[in-house]
Structures are given as structure tokens and as C-alpha cells.
């Protein structure tokens, strides 16, 4: 006794220790979870969108609770009833008796544990569907009805998805409860199997029959709802989406019959609960299965095979027309202007006289090529960076709108090299600096971009603005900024000279992130970022703010989770601030009769890579929101760009006060709004088929189009040509407008298909410049259609002509002499001169370590004629018989000193830029070589061998001079 008693205290102590350790571990885990949630609260609260977070949490929490109870309670009740109503004196076989002996000790745990486990899974599933529920609760009428059931389209967008989800959830609850009832009844003798005989107690019979009846009633509702779902299913050999002839005349009536049959069989199960005869529901279930086969499969097959297929085009035409009309409405293509365009193919002198304004704005600077030029000329330090593809915007310079290639000088901490440590990464190097913009239609004498805004500090034509870029696409994961008013400034603002004494420092003075004004917040963020320095460092003070989630797209996505965002955020100078502009879309895949396609597949091209897998099918899209993110303080503003969109109206009810009306948009902001590229790509993808509006022609697919392959992409990995922003004048416009355009060629039906031009689509991207008012022409789509008999070459044919022309090839080979590469820029197409003009800049880039592309030549084509000259203006004059009738923007080529002169670079921290001397020598040598080549060819044709020898010697000398100039430039890093 004494030894046993003595052994108990240590056992109790061990149990207490384990309980204590478990409690500590649980508290630590809970604190980590709490820290993450509290950090989210601080982030949303600082940004002014806390209601977005709380609404999501509340909705998901309520749905979890409903889903948990909706599954757990019925399942628990089913198990309890089956157990409590079991036969008390049932005779069990030996095997069931053994099962009971094993299960009985765990019975109580199982009766509560099984419903709880299933309830948790159901709660998580229901919680993830909070958007579907809130959209049903706040659904807005569309204002139009569908062509089949004549219900408001809002029913399909908001109500039907909820009803189908609800019925699916309820069906899962009932079927799991039925399985639990059968298992419990069998284990405790309510169901006994003896050979072929099955005995079921009265209580089990009633319970099973009632549950089966409920399940069949739910299936009846599900089948009835499936009638409406036929309006979004693929049909007519995948030609359109929606109910076609067989659906309307066989499938939909068949599902109505099947739903009625399911209700009838459910009543038979209820009858069995009272009379105890299973024969009726068993026979009814068999008949229901037969009915499902006949009404759901056989009858539709017979109608399709023997009625539709012999006269398919005639019978399906009305439904194809439904698909055409609905698709054009859902993708915003109903009001497109289709303009027949009899394009000329003969380049006549003076042909561009009427298009002089368009010609003066032709963009020869390719934003996908000149990023290295921006880096070499405007980077200044290795810890600054520019994106690989720059943005295209426009600014009013001296009262004239000017297309510009734009980027911001962002911070790139990987360029710090050995200077990287926590203090520098987090406290010192916190932001980028300034906007860099180049004229889209100009270049310097040696081929560099001509900047309208450049340098550090920023100077140029954009006026005074806040140049610091704390929030950008390449910003660090987090930075700690801010200091007391009289405290020392430690954030590097911008480099100044050769030593640290000349650097300029600053302190962030905005409201850009949660404050770290107490130890608790610092601990929260130390846990969030797994970094103890946030707590320990004396660089963190009560005035410090922590900036994170700094990518503009990510910030907008967090405050507007219902939006699908454009893949391109672009910077612009607005009202003295640098602001990122992001286009937001409301989408759906439930628009009746509308074509369904993958969003990511539709927007994939040279600039936007195609993902390996895409799970974002849509058949409705609207550019409903324009969002801005301030590059200095990260503030996010959402504007209701399409206030009539019912999907946006619904979300505005869910998240009130988060979206501002368009009336609050400033004039400057509206002037920089542009038509979004991703929406345009989706629309052009749809128009490839749906430019045909007559059902018979659409059914025959005799005029299908596609987007041409980008002629500058790799042949082994061909990608679609992206749309391009240009200032141009389309037929029907009074003056040139900032626009976005694309071209179409025939959809290849065989290898012999020709890549001739079939269509030219452009959209007016100029939103005007009035506060709170959008220009009437903005968003107007115009489609030029070329006659079938025309043979206007497409981009691929034009590029092939450029590459195969002997004169062009000879000059390009000359440019490739030595250590240089030739880069073809974007091939632009413009409807000018009564035809279609192609323009392509040609860049030359040294293969040396420090090099960047220089615009040296311009290729142009009109019809089957091409020209290849130093400037666009010269090329157009040559192309159009010596005088194009208009002047290009690169007529007066400005001199260059190599661009903006940067500060002298510290060793190991910068790139250095050249003064332009070596580039000028190379350019002169190339010009001499071209002149000698021309003279040599002329002498050869004339048979003047003496002149030929002189010209040949000049050519050799010019090539030698070019090689020497290029080699000297590479060796000096210039």
C-alpha cells in the first residue's frame, strides 16, 4: 500500500508537466495565428478598407458555422435515432457481436466525433463559398431576359449558382446521413441479413424511407435547376454555348418529366414509411432509372440523330443567333462599328497628306526593346532597375498630346552586392526615385531615346511631382520607414556623387503602413516576417511605419477580392503624384448563351506568357473598376468606371463605401486612363468568330479569323502579336486619338492558307481630360473589314518581305559586321493613305558587356513596296514616290550627348554611361559604309570598274572604322 501510494505523486506530476507543456504549445500556436490576423487588421485599417476584411471574415465565419451545423446536426440526429430506436433484444450473429464489442467502448466518442469531423469539412467547404452566398443575397437585376425561359439574366449570374450549391450541399448531407443510418442500424440489429432475406425494424424502416424520400426530393429540385443550366452548356458541336434545338425540344422537357418522376418516387418512399411495403419504392426507383435513361439520353439522341442532323443548319439557326447576340453582349461587342475598308495597295506620292497628324505621332520607340537603353542611360546605380517591358502613355506637352514610353526607376536591392544587410535592406534602401519618359516618335542622332523626363533629381516636361517610389512592382518585401521630426534622416533618397557625404537622405512622411509605436506591434511583425531585428533594432522607433505588400496589383487585389485584374499596371504622373493605374474586371461564367473561354489563354501573347494550366473560364467581362495606387504612400482608390454593371452593383452592396463614383476622378487622372489591353485581347479573341453576325454564315464558319503570330517572336516558340497603343485616326473619327489596335488574318484551315489581312480592330483609348466626365468616344470599337478579293499582306508576309529583300538584307548584314546584333522592333500597322502602312524600327546592339539597343533604321511597307532608311520620315518619302505628303515625328533628329549625364559613379555600385563619342564614330562609319556600298553598286551596274575599285576601298575602310569604333566603345564600357 505504501509503495503504491508513494508512486502516485510522481505520476501526477508527470501528467501535470505534460498538460502544462501542451497548454504552452497551444498558446504559442494561438499567438502565432493571432499575430497573423492582427497584422491583417492593422494593414487593412491603415489603408481604410477594414470593412473588406471584416466582411470576408464574418461571411466566411457565418458560412462555416452554418455548414458545420448543417452537416453535424442531421448526421448526429440520424445516428442517435438509429441507435436509440434499435431492437433491445435483437439476436445478432457472432460477427456482428464481435463488431459491437470492439465499437461499444468508442460508441460515445464516435456518435459525437463523426458528426464533428464531417461538420468541420462541411464548414470549411461552406466557408469558401461566401462570395456565392453574398452575391445571391445582394443580387442586382440585369435588366434583360434570356431567350428561352425569359428570366432576368441576374437570376443566372447571382441566384442559380447559389441554388445549385445549396441543393448539392443538402444532397451530400442527406446521403451521408443515410449511410450513417444504414451502418448504425446494421451494427445494432435494426437491419438483419439472413441469406436472401433482409429484415428491417419498423423504426429503421421509417427513418430510412424518410431520408430516401428527402434525397429524391432534393434530386428533383436539382434536375429542375439543371433545366436552366442548359443555357450555359456547350452545344451545337461546341459552336455555341446554350440550349440548342435538341435541348429545347427534348432535354429540357425530359428533365421536367424526370423531376416529376423523382417527386412521385419520393412519395412512394414516404408511403413505405407507413405501410411497410418496399415493393412500391423499389419498383418506382427502377422506373425512375429507366425514365432517366429514356428522357435524359435516348430521346435527345433520337431527336439529334434523326431530326436535327438531317436539317441541322435550318433547325439550329435560331439558337446559333441567340449565341451570337448573347456573346457580343456579354463581351461588350454589341455596339461595334463595322466599316468596309477598300485598302489601296499602291503607294502614290502625297498619299499621307490627309493623315499628317497620325504620321507625326507614329511610335518608333519599342517599349519591349528599349528597356536596356533606359537602364544604361538612366539607371545610375546598380540598386535601381526598370522593367523589361515599358509602358505606353501620353502627356500634354506644350498644349499637344504626345505618346510616350514610360517607366519608374524602382529599387532593386539585389544590386547592392556586398552592401546587403538587415539595416541597409530594411532602413536605408527603401525606395526608388523618379519617372523616366521618352518621346515615342523621336530618337537622337545616334539612335538613343529622347527623354521628356529624366535624371536624378527628375527634370523635364512633367512638372513638379513627388518622385519617391515606395510602392512598386519590384519593391522589397518590407521596409521600416519614418523618424521623429528632429531625428536623423537615414533613408537614402538618391545618389549624389563620389562619396557618401554627397548622398541625399530623407525620411518617409506619409501614411503608408501600420505604425510600430509599441513593443506588441513590433513583436507581431517580427513573427509575421520571422525577423527578430524588428524588435531588437534601435532603428525602429515609435514613429516608424512598416511598408509591405507593396506591389500595386497585390494591394488592389487584397482590397477588392472580387475583381480580376489586368496583367499590366502602368505608372503615370497625376496631380503631382506618381500613381499606378490598374484596370479591374468583373467576370462570370454563367451568362446564358454566351461563349465560354479561358481568360489566361485569351490574353496570352508575346508580352503575356501562357500558363501551363488555366482554370479561369469566363463568358462575361466588364472593365468595371479603375484603380490607382499612390507610389509614395501606397493609398488605394477604386473608381466605378462602369457604374451600370450589375456585378459591380452587387459587390458595392456587399462592400459599401469602398468604390468611389467616377465624378471624383480628377481631370489629369482621366486623361491618363486608357482602354485595358487584357479586355481588348479577350474581345479580339471572341471577334475571331463572332464578327460574323448572321447565323447561317456563322454556322458554316466560312469567314473565321485569328490574331496573327508575332513576326518578331522565335519561330520555335511562336506567340501571338500583342495589341499596340498608338495615336491614329480611324474612319469615322474627326481627329487622331490615342488608340489600341490589333489585326486579323484568316484562321488557317490548311497549310496553304495565306496570311493576308482580313480585319483591323481599333478602340478609342482617349477618355478625355474633364473632371469626372468620360469622353463620349472612349471605348468605341471600330472594325475595318477588307474585301475578300483584296490581297493586303498580313504582318507575317510583310516581315518575310523585309527579311528577304536583297537590298535590306545587304544593309542588315553590314550592320551585323563585328560584334553587333540586329533587333527588329514591333511591327506596327496603321490605316493611312487609303491603305495599310507597316512600320518597324530596327535596332543595333553591341554584344559587349555594357551595351544597349540603338535605333538605326526604319522599315516601312505599303502594299508590296518597301523602304529602308535611317529615319521614318526618309523611309516614308522613299516609299511614297519621293514625297509622302506628311512629316514624321523624327524629322528633326536632335543631337545627343549620350543622354542625361549621371553623377560620377562609385566603384562597384553603378553601371556608368558613355558620352556618346564612340557611338557617334560608329554611326559615321556606318553611314560612310552605306554610301560606299551605294556607289559600288552603281559603278557595277554602269560597268565603271575604276569607280568600283575606289568605292570598294572606301567600303573596306568604313567597315574597318566601324569595327574599331565598336571595339573601342566595348573596351571602355561606353
PDB file of N, CA and C in Angstrom, residues 477 645 703 754 853:
ATOM      1  N   UNK A 477      10.333  43.237 -49.874  1.00  0.00           N
ATOM      2  CA  UNK A 477       9.242  42.588 -49.150  1.00  0.00           C
ATOM      3  C   UNK A 477       8.685  43.506 -48.071  1.00  0.00           C
ATOM      4  N   UNK A 645     -22.779  48.238 -64.511  1.00  0.00           N
ATOM      5  CA  UNK A 645     -22.521  46.802 -64.451  1.00  0.00           C
ATOM      6  C   UNK A 645     -23.237  46.186 -63.250  1.00  0.00           C
ATOM      7  N   UNK A 703     -15.769  32.238 -92.602  1.00  0.00           N
ATOM      8  CA  UNK A 703     -15.052  33.512 -92.521  1.00  0.00           C
ATOM      9  C   UNK A 703     -14.463  33.695 -91.124  1.00  0.00           C
ATOM     10  N   UNK A 754      -3.286  31.572 -96.683  1.00  0.00           N
ATOM     11  CA  UNK A 754      -2.456  32.762 -96.816  1.00  0.00           C
ATOM     12  C   UNK A 754      -2.692  33.703 -95.639  1.00  0.00           C
ATOM     13  N   UNK A 853      20.419  48.791 -77.044  1.00  0.00           N
ATOM     14  CA  UNK A 853      19.999  48.920 -78.437  1.00  0.00           C
ATOM     15  C   UNK A 853      19.916  50.379 -78.885  1.00  0.00           C
TER      16      UNK A 853
END
